[in-house]
XYZ file of C-alpha atoms in Angstrom:
557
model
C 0.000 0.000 0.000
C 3.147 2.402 1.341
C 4.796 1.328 -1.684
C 1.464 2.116 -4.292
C -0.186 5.135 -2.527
C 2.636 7.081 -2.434
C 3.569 10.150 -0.441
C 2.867 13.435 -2.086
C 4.490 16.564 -2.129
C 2.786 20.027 -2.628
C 5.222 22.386 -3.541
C 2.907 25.281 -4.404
C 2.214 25.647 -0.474
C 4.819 28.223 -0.012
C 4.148 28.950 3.824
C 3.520 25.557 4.123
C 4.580 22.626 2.883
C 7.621 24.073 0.460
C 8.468 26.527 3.442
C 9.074 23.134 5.590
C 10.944 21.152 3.126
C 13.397 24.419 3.239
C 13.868 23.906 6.237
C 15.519 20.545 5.231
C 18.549 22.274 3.444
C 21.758 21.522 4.861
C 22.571 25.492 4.073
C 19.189 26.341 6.227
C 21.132 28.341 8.215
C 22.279 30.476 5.999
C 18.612 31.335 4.511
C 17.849 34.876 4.167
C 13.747 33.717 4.391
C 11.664 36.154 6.398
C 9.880 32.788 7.283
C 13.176 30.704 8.486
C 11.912 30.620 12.104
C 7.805 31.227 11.260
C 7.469 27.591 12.191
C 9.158 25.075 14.123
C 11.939 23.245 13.006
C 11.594 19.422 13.727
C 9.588 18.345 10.649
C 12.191 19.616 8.543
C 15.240 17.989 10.591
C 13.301 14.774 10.019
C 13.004 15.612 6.297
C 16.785 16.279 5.989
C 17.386 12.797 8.245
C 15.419 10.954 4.802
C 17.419 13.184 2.499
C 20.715 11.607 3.920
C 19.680 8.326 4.316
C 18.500 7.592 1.081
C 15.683 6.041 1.573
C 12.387 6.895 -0.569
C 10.107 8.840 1.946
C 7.742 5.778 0.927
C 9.177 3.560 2.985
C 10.283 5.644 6.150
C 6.430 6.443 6.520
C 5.838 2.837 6.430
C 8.616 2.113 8.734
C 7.548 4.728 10.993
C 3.870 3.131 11.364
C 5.587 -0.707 11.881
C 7.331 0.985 14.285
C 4.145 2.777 16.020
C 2.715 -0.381 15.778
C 4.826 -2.806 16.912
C 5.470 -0.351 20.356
C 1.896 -0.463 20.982
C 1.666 -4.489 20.640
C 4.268 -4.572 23.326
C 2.976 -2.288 25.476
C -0.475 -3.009 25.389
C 1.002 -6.918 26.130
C 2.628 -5.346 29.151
C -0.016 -3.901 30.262
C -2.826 -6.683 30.187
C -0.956 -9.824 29.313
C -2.950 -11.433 26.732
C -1.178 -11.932 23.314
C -3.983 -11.745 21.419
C -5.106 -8.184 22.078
C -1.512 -7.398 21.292
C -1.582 -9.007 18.034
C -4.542 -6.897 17.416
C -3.604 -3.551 18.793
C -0.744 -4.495 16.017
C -2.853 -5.178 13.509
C -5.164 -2.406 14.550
C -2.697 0.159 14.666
C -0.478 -0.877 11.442
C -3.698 -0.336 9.013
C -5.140 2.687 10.710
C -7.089 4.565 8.084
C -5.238 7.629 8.798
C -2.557 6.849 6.976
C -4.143 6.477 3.683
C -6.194 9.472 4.370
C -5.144 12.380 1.674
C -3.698 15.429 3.926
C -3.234 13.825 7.234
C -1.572 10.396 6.057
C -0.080 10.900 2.328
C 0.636 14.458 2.168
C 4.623 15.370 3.111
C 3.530 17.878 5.723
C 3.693 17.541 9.419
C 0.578 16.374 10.450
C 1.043 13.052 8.363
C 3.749 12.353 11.175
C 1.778 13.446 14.115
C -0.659 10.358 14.518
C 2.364 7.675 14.291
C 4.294 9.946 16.280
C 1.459 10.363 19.295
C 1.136 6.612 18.940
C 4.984 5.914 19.552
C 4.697 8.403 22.789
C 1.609 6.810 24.138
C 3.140 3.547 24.316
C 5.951 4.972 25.773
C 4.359 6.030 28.680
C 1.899 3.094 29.099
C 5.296 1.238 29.585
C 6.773 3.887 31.777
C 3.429 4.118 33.765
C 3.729 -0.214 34.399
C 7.299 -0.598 34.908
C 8.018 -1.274 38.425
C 11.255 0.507 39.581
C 13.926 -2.025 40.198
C 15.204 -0.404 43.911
C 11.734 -0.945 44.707
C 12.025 -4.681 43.785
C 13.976 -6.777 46.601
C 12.310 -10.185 45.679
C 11.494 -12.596 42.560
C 9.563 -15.694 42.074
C 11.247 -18.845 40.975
C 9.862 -21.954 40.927
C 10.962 -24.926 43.163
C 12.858 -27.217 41.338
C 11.307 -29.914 43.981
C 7.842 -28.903 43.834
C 5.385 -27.135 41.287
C 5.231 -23.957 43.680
C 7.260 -20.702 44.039
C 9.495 -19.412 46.448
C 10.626 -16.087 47.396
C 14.188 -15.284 46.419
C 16.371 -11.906 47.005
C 17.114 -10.187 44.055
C 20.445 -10.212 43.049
C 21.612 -5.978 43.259
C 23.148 -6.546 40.068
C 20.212 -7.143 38.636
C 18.481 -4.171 40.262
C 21.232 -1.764 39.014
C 20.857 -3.309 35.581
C 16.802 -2.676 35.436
C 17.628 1.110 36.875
C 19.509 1.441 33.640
C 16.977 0.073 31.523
C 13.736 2.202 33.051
C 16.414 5.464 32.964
C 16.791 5.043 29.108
C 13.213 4.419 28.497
C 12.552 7.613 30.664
C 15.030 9.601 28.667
C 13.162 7.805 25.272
C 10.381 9.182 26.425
C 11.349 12.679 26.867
C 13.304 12.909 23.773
C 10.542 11.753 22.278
C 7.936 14.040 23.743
C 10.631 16.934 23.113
C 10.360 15.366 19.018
C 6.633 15.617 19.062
C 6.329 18.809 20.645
C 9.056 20.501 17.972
C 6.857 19.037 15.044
C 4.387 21.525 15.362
C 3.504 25.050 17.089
C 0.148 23.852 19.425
C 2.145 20.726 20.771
C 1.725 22.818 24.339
C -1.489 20.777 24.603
C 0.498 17.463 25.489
C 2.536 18.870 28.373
C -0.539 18.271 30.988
C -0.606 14.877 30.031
C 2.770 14.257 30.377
C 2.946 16.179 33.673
C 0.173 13.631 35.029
C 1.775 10.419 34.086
C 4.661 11.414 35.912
C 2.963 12.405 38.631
C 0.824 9.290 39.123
C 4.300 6.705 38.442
C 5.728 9.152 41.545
C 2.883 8.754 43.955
C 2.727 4.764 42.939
C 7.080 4.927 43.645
C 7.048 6.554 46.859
C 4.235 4.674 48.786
C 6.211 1.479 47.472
C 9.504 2.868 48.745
C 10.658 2.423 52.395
C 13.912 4.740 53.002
C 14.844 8.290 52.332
C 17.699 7.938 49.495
C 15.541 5.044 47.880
C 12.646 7.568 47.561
C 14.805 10.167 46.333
C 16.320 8.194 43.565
C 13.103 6.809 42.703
C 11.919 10.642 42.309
C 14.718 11.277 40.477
C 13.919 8.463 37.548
C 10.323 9.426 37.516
C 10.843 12.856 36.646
C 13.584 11.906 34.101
C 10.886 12.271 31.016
C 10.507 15.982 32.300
C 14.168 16.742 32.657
C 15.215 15.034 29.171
C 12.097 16.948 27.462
C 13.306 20.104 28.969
C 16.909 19.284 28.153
C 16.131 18.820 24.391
C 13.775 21.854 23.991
C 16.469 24.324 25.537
C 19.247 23.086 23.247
C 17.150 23.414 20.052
C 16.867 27.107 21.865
C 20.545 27.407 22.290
C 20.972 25.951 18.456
C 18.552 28.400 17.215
C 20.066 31.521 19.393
C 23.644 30.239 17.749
C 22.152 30.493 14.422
C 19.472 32.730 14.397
C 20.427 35.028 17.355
C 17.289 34.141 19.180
C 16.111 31.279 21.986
C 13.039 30.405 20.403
C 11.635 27.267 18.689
C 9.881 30.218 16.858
C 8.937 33.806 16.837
C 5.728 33.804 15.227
C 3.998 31.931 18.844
C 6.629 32.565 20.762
C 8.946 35.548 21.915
C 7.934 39.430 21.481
C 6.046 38.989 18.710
C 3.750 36.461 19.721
C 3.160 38.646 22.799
C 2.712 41.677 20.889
C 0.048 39.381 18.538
C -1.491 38.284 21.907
C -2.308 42.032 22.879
C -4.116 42.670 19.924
C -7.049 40.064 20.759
C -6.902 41.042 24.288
C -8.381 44.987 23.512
C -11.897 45.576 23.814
C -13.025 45.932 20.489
C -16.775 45.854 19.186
C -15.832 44.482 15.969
C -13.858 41.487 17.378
C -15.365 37.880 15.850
C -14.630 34.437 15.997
C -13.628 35.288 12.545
C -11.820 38.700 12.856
C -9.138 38.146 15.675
C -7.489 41.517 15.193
C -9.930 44.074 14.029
C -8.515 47.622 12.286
C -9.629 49.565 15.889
C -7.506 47.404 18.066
C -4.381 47.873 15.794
C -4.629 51.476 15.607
C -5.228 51.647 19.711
C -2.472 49.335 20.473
C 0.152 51.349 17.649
C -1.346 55.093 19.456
C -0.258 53.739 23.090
C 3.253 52.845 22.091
C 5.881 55.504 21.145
C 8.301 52.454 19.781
C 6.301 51.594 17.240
C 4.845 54.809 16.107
C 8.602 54.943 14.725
C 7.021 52.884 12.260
C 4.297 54.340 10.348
C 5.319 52.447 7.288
C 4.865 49.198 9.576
C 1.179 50.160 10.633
C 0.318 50.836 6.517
C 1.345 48.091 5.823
C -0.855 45.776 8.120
C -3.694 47.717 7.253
C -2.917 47.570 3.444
C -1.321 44.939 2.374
C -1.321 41.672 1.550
C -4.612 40.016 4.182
C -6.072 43.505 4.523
C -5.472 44.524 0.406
C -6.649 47.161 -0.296
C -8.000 48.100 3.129
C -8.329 46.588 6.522
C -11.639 48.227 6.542
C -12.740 45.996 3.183
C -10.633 43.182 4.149
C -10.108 42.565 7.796
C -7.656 39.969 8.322
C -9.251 36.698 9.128
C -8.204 34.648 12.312
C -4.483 33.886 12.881
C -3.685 35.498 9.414
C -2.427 38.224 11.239
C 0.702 36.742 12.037
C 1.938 35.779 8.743
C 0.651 40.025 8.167
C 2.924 41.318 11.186
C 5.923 39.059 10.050
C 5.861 40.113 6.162
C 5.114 43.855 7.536
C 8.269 43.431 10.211
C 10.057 42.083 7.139
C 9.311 44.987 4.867
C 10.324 47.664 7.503
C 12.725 46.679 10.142
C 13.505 43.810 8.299
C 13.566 40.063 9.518
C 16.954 38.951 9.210
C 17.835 40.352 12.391
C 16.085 38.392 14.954
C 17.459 39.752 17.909
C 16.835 43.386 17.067
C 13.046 42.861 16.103
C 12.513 40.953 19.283
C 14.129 43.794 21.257
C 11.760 46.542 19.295
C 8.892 44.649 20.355
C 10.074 43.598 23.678
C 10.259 47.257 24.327
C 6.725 48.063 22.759
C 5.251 45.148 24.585
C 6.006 46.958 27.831
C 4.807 50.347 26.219
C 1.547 48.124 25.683
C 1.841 46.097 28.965
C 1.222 49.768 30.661
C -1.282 51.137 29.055
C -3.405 48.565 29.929
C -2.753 49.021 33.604
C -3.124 52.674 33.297
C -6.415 51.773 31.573
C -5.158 53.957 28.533
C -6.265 50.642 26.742
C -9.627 48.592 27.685
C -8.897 44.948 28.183
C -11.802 43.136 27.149
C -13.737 40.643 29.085
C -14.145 37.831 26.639
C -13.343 34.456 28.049
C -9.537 33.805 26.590
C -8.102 30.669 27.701
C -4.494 31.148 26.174
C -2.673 34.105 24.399
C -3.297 32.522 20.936
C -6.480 32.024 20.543
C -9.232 34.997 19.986
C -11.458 35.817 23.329
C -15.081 34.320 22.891
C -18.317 35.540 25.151
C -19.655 32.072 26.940
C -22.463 31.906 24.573
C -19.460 31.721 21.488
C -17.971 29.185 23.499
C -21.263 27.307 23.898
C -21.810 27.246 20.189
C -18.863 25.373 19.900
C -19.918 22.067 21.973
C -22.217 20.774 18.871
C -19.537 20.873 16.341
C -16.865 19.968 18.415
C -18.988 16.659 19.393
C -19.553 16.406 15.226
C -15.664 16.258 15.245
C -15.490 13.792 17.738
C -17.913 10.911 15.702
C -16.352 12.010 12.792
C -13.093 11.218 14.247
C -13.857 7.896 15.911
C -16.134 6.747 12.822
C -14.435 8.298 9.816
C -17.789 9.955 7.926
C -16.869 14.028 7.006
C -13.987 14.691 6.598
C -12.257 11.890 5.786
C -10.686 11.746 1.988
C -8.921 8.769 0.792
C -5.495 9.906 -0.940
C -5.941 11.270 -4.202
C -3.163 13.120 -4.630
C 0.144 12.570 -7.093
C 3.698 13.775 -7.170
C 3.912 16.793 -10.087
C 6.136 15.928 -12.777
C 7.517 19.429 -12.674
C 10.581 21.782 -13.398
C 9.507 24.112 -10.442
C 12.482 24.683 -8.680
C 10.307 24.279 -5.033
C 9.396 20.900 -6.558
C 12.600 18.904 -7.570
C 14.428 20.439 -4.612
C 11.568 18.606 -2.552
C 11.778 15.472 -4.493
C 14.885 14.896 -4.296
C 15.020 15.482 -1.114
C 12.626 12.840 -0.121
C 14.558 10.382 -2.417
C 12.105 10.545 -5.403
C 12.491 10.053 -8.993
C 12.062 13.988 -10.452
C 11.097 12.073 -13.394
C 8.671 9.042 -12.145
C 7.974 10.301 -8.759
C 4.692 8.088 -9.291
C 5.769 4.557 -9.491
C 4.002 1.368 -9.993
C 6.057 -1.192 -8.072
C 4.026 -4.008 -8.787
C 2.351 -4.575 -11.691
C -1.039 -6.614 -10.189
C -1.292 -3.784 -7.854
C -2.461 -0.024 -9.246
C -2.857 3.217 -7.604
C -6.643 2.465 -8.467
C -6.179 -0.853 -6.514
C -4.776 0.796 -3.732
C -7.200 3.727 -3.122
C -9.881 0.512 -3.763
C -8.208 -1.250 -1.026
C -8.052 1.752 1.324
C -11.741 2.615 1.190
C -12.404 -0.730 2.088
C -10.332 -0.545 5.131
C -11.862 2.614 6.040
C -15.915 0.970 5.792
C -14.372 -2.116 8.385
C -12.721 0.286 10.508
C -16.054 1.913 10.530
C -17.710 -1.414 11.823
C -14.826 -1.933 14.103
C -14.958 1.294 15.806
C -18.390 1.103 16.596
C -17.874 -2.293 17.815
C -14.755 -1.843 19.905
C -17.149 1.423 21.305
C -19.484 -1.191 22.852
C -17.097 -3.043 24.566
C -16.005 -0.064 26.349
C -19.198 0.604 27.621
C -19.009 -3.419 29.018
C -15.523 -2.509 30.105
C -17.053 0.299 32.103
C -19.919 -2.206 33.613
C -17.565 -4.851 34.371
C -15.075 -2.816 36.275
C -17.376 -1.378 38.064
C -18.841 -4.933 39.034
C -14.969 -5.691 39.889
C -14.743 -2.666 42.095
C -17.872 -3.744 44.444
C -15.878 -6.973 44.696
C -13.331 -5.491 46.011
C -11.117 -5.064 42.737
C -9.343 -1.549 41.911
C -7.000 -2.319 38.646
C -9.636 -2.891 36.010
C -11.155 0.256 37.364
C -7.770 2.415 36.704
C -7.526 1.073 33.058
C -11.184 2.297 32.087
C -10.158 5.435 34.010
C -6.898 5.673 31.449
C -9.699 5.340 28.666
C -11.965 8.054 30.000
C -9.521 10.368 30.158
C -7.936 10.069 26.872
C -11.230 10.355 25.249
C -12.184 13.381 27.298
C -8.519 14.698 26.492
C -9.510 14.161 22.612
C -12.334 16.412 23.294
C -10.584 19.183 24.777
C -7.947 18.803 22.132
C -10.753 18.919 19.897
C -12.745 21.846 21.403
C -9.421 23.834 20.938
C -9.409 23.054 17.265
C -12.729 23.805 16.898
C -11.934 27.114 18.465
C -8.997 27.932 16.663
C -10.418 27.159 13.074
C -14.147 28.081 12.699
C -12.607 31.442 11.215
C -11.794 29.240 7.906
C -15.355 27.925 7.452
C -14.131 24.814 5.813
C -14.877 21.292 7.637
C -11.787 19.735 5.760
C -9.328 22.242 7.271
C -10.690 21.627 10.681
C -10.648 17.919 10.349
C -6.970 18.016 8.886
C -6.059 20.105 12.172
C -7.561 17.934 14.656
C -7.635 13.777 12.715
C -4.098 12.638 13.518
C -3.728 13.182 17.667
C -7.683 12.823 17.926
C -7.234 9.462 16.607
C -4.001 8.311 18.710
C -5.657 9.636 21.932
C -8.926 7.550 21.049
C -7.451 4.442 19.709
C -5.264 4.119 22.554
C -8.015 4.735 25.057
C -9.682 2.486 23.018
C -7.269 -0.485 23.145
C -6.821 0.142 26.988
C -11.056 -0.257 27.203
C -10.934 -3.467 25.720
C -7.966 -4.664 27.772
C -10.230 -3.008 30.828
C -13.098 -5.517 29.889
C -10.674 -8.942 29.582
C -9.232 -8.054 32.951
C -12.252 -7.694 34.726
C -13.914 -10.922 32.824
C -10.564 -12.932 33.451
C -10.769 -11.722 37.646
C -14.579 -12.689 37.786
C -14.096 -15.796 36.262
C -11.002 -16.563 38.941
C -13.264 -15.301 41.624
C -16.289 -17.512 40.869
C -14.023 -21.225 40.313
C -12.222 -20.530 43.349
């Protein structure tokens, strides 16, 4: 399928897709773009990782999903110990629609990593959340060699030492690996509570287990080694980019000065403020009156208001949603120019503070729209209300694949764009058949054939795998009055990855309704809605065969 299907490359998507294979380049840092640091930087390290291997991008998508899938298999094994829901979170995971789906699984952009990705970190942490720590561990079973029972042996400190090593390096995994994901794209904030309350359930589980003062602090110590290694990677790809760039920032369009400075102009009480119009033309001009550093910069103001998003007026054409910070960066760009990082973040540093005051002054009117985080436009409660329908619509669509989803349709352009054999051969492709057929009993026509008939049985599965939830919920709640807590906990893990999905999907919801285009807001919100949910899924199911293999014990006994 991999092999037939294809990847596809859109080179005509200058602030997107071409703008992240530039950031492949070996000579990136040298790039005079006004958009080298517009978007994070991980996608295109990956990207530049295929380049030098040279290995078709066909294949490292596949490998990436065996890989996704084979994690999950094991850690879904460790965590219910039944090899035949591991063979099928395998199989389950391996032909996940999404990857034949035509923007989020084909398409050589970053959100075609993000579901494989999300699945690779969510194993991760189901095994970090069941390993026991080995300094916790002073005892094994062995059978007798004289009888069929076990005995209680000390374990060897060797050994101990030896597991310490092995849950260190899959706590580091894990951190790099968060640190990967949260790179990849600009919103990735929305994992760090997650991650946060793994960590914090593993410690509480440690510590009651652990007896003596330096064996609880070296116990603390491992747990929060995902934190420390996420927070180790993150600040070096700062330092890299401060090296290069001259600024500590994944990047400065949601992050630094100028995401701050962005972030004041939904926060001023404005009339004409929408879900649509983020920025309106009145809460510009307020926010440029109240600071003397950027009145420097008339030509700056006219140009937001002109140019570009607002042509030929910001009064004809307000800028729509987030659009405004692609507007501020090519407006920075044409004025105080972009290829000095460290001086624009200083100009708007010192305007922010400029800004900062007059809002405590009351010089400007903070308005008193809900707004949850600096990047997303304040909505009354009824605008937020509004939002629970068609964030619910996402949520079906996600789990049972009806609008929205597209199988891939796409091809490769046979092309002598520069944008497009610079990405080709960068992902290993033929300039000149960059749409082969490997196998001659097996089309493109086949292949999309085959996909949409995955899709309809991943329909029926869904819904099926849905139900036994529910019985997962009904049976662990049966094991709970018996005096059973663990089959409980695992239908807990599923509730709250499918109420995380929901948030994650409210926020999309949120975020997007400015483009008024379903396809855009499925796109956005597919790939991690559908790694939360099958996960949580997978863990329901296990939920159900734990509490059905305990009842069963309880009643031959």
């Amino acid at each position: 399928m991999s092999l037939t299907l294809h990847m596809w490359y859109a080179p005509e998507q200058r602030a997107d897709d071409a703008l992240l294979m530039s950031y492949s380049s070996d000579s990136y840092t040298q790039s005079t773009d006004p958009y080298r640091m517009a978007k994070n930087q991980a996608y295109g390290m990956f990207l530049r990782l295929v380049s030098h291997s040279g290995i078709p991008v066909d294949v490292v998508y596949f490998l990436f999903w065996l890989i996704a899938a084979l994690i999950m298999s094991f850690a879904v094994h460790a965590f219910f110990h039944n090899r035949w829901l591991s063979l099928f979170a395998y199989v389950y995971i391996l032909w996940n629609p999404i990857a034949f789906e035509d923007w989020s699984g084909t398409r050589v952009y970053r959100n075609s990593i993000i579901a494989p990705s999300l699945f690779i970190l969510l194993a991760l942490l189901m095994l970090y959340l069941i390993i026991r720590m080995p300094l916790l561990i002073h005892t094994h079973q062995q059978k007798d060699s004289s009888s069929t029972s076990y005995i209680e042996k000390s374990m060897p400190l060797i050994v101990r030492l030896v597991g310490c090593v092995l849950v260190l390096l899959l706590a580091v995994l894990t951190g790099v690996w968060f640190a990967f994901i949260y790179d990849v794209k600009e919103d990735s904030f929305w994992l760090v509570p997650m991650l946060i309350f793994i960590v914090l359930i593993k410690i509480v589980q440690s510590l009651v287990s652990a007896r003596r003062w330096w064996a609880r602090l070296l116990v603390a110590v491992l747990c929060l080694t995902p934190l420390i290694s996420t927070y180790v990677c993150l600040e070096t790809l700062r330092a890299n980019n401060e090296r290069d760039f001259g600024v500590a920032l994944l990047n400065t369009r949601t992050e630094g000065a100028l995401a701050e400075f962005i972030g004041y102009l939904y926060m001023v009480d404005s009339s004409k403020q929408t879900p649509n119009v983020w920025a309106p033309a009145d809460s510009i001009e307020q926010v440029f009156a109240v600071s003397p550093t950027l009145s420097q910069y008339p030509e700056m103001f006219e140009y937001i208001t002109s140019e570009d998003y607002a042509s030929p007026d910001i009064q004809e054409s307000p800028i729509l949603g987030d659009l405004i910070s692609w507007q501020l960066i090519n407006a920075v760009d044409a004025t105080i120019g972009m290829n000095n990082q460290r001086t624009v973040q200083r100009v708007f540093a010192k305007a922010n503070n400029e800004i900062r005051q007059a809002f405590n002054t009351g010089e400007l009117h903070r308005t008193s729209k809900i707004m949850p985080v600096q990047s997303l436009v304040p909505r009354t409660r009824q605008q937020i209300e509004q939002l629970i329908q068609p964030t619910a619509n996402l949520y079906m669509d996600t789990l049972l694949l009806k609008r929205g989803y597209h199988v891939t349709a796409h091809r490769n352009m046979i092309s002598s764009n520069a944008y497009n054999i610079f990405g080709l051969s960068q992902l290993n492709i033929d300039v000149d058949n960059p749409n082969p057929q490997v196998f001659d009993w097996f089309t493109f026509r086949d292949a999309r054939r085959t996909a949409s008939r995955i899709v309809s049985t991943y329909r029926t599965v869904n819904i099926v795998l849905i139900v036994i939830c529910a019985m997962g919920l009904v049976t662990s709640m049966i094991a709970v009055i018996r005096g059973r807590w663990k089959p409980l906990a695992n239908i807990g893990l599923t509730a709250c990855l499918g109420a995380y999905a929901f948030v994650y999907l409210f926020a999309i919801s949120w975020f997007t309704q400015y483009v008024h285009r379903y396809y855009v807001t499925f796109f956005y919100a597919y790939g991690p809605a559908t790694a939360l949910l099958s996960t949580g899924i997978l863990i329901g199911v296990g939920a159900l065969i734990t509490s059905i293999r305990g009842l069963y014990t309880n009643a031959t006994k």
